[in-house]
Short mmCIF file of C-alpha atoms and ligand atoms in Angstrom, two decimals:
data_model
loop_
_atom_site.label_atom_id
_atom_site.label_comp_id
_atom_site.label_asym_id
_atom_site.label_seq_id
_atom_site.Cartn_x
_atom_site.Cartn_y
_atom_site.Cartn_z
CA UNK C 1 44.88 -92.17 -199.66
CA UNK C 2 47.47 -94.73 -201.22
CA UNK C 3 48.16 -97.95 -199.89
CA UNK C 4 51.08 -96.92 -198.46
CA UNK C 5 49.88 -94.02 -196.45
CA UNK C 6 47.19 -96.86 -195.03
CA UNK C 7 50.17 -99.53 -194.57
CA UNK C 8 52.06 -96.40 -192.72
CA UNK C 9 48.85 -95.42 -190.65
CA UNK C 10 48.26 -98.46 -189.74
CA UNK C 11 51.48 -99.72 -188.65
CA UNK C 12 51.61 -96.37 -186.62
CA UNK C 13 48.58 -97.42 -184.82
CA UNK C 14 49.72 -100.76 -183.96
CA UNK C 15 53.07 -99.13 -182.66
CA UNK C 16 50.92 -96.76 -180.42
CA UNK C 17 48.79 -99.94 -179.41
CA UNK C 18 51.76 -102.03 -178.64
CA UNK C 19 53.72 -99.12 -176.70
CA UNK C 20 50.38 -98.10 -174.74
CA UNK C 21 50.05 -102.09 -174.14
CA UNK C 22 53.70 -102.28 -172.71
CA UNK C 23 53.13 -99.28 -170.04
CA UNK C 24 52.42 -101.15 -166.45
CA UNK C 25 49.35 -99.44 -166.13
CA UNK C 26 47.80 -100.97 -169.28
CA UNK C 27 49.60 -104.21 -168.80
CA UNK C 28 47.43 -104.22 -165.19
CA UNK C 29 44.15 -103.01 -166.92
CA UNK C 30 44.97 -105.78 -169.39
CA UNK C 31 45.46 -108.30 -166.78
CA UNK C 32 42.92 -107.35 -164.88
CA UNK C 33 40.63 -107.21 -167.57
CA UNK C 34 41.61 -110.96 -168.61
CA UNK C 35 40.99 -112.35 -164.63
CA UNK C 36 37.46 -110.20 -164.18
CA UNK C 37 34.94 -113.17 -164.86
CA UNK C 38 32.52 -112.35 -167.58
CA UNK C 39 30.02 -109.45 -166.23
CA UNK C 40 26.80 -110.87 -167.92
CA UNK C 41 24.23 -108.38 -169.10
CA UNK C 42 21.68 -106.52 -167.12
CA UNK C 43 18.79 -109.03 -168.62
CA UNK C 44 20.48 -112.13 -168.25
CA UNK C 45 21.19 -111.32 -164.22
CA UNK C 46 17.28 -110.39 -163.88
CA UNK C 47 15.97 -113.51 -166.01
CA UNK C 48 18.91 -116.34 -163.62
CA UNK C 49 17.72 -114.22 -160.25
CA UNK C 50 13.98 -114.10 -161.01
CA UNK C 51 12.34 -117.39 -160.75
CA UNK C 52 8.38 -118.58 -162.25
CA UNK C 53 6.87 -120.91 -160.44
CA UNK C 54 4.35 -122.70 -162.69
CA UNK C 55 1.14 -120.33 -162.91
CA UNK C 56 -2.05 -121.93 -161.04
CA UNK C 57 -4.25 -121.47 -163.54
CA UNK C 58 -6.63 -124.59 -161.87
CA UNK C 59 -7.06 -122.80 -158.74
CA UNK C 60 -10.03 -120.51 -158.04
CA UNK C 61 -7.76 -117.30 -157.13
CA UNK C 62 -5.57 -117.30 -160.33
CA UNK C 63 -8.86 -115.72 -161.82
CA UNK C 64 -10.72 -114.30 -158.70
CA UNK C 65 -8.05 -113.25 -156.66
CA UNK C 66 -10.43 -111.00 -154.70
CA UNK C 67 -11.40 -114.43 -153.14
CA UNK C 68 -8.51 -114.68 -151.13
CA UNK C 69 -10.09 -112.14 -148.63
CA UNK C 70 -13.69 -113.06 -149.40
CA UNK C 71 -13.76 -115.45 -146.74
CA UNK C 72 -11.75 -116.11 -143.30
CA UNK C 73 -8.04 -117.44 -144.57
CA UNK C 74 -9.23 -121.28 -143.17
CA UNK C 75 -12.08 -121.69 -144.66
CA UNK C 76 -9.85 -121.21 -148.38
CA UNK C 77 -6.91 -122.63 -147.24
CA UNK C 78 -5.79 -125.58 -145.08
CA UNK C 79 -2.64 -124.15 -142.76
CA UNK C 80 0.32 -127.22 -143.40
CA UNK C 81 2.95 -125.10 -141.59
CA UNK C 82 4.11 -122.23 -139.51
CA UNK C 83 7.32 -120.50 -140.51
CA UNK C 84 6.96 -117.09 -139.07
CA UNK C 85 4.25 -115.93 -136.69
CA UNK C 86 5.50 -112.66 -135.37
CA UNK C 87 4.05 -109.16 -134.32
CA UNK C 88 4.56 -108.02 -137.95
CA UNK C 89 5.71 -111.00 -140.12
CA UNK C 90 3.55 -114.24 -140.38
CA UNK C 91 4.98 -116.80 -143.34
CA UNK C 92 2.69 -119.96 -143.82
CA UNK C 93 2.95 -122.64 -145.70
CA UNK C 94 -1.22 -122.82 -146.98
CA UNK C 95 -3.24 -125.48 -149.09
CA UNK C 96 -6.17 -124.31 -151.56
CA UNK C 97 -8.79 -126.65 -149.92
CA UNK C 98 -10.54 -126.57 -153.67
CA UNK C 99 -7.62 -127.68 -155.79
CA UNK C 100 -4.74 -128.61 -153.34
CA UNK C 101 -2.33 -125.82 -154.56
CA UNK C 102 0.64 -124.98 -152.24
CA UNK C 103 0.79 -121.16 -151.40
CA UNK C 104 3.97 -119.82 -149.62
CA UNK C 105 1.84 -116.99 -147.40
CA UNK C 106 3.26 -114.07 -146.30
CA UNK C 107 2.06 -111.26 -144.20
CA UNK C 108 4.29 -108.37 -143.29
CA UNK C 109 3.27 -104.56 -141.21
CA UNK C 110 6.00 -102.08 -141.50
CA UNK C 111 5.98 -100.51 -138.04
CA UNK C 112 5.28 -96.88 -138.51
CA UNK C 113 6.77 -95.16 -135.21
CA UNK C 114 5.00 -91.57 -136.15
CA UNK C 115 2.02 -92.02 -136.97
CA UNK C 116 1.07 -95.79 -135.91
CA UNK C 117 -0.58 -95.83 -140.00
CA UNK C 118 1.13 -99.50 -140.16
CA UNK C 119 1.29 -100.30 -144.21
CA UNK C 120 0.63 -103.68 -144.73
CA UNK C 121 1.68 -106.56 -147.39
CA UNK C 122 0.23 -109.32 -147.99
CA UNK C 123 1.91 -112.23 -150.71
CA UNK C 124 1.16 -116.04 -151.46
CA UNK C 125 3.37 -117.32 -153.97
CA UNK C 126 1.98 -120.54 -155.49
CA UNK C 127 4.52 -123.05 -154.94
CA UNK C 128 5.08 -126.52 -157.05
CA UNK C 129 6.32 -128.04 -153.71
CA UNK C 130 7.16 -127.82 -149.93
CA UNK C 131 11.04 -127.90 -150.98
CA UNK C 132 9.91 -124.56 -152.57
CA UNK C 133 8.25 -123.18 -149.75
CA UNK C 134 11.28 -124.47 -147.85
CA UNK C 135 13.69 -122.45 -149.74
CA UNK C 136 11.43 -119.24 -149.95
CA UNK C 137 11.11 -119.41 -146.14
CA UNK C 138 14.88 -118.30 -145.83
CA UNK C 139 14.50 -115.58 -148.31
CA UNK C 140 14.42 -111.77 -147.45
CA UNK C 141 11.85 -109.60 -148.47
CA UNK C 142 12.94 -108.27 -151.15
CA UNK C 143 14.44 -111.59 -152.47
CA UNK C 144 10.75 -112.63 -152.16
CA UNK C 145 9.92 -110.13 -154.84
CA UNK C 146 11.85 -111.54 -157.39
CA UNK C 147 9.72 -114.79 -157.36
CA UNK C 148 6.23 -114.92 -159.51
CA UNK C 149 3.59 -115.09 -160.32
CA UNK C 150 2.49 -113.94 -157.02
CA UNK C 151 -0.86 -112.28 -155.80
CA UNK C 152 -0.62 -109.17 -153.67
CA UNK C 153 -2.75 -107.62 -151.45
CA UNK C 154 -1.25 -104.36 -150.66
CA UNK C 155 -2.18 -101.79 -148.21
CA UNK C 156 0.54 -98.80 -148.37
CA UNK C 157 0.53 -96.24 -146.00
CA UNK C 158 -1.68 -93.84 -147.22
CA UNK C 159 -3.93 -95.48 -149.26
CA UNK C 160 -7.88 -95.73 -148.70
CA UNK C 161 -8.07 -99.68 -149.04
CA UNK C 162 -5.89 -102.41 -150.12
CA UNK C 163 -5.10 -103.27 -153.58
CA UNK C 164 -5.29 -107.12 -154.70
CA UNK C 165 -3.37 -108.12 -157.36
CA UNK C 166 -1.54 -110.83 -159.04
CA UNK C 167 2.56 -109.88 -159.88
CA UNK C 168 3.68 -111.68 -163.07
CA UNK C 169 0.65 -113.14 -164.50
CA UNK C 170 1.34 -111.97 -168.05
CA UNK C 171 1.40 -114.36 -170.79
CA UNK C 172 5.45 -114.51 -170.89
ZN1 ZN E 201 -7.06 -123.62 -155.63
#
């Protein structure tokens, strides 16, 4: 290929460019394409929605989080306020009597209208502040999920016993 055969392909191309550009289809793809704010990427949505508390690495149940349901809820935590206290949702705001660490409590039953086999979820989110706990008590469910670390104490449907675990306690 000689540099005029490139000069001639490529001026072809930016003919066909420039003609496609003119059509009002393009012109609106174009356009549109210019107002559309920035999508940002899949990673960068999930790192600005999900949100780390500091981890409570002073308080007894960051290692032992079997404690939790060890003992009767007051004796390991002082109850500062009431948010929720439904049939099936209960939200506290709780108090490690130990260390003082906030926990943003929650305790939610699906209803199961067949067979009355309620799963059952229990969360505390530690919480650097009440302003925290304040904002988390407005939050949905599933918007609850996005904040961590938090310790779990699941009891699906079907399962034999509960599960306790803490959510986003890796090193990252
Ligand atoms: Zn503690």
């Amino acid at each position: 290929m000689n540099i005029g055969t490139v000069l001639a392909t490529a001026s072809a191309v930016a003919m066909v460019v420039y003609v496609f550009r003119r059509t009002p289809w393009a012109s609106r793809i174009m356009k549109a394409a210019r107002s559309r704010p920035k999508v940002p990427a899949a990673a960068a949505v999930a790192n600005t929605m999900q949100r780390r508390f500091p981890k409570p690495t002073q308080c007894v149940y960051w290692n032992n989080p079997e404690l939790v349901r060890a003992a009767p809820m007051k004796e390991g935590f002082e109850l500062i306020d009431t948010y929720a206290h439904e049939s099936h949702l209960w939200r506290y705001l709780l108090k490690c009597r130990e260390c003082g660490q906030l926990y943003f409590f929650e305790f939610y039953e699906w209803v199961d209208w067949e067979h009355g086999n309620d799963p059952q979820y229990t969360k505390y989110i530690p919480v650097p502040t009440v302003d925290d706990a304040q904002m988390l008590r407005k939050a949905s469910q599933a918007e609850l999920l996005l904040f961590s670390p938090s310790l779990n104490i699941d009891f699906p449907k079907d399962a034999e016993e509960s599960t306790i675990y803490w959510a986003g306690k890796g090193s990252s």
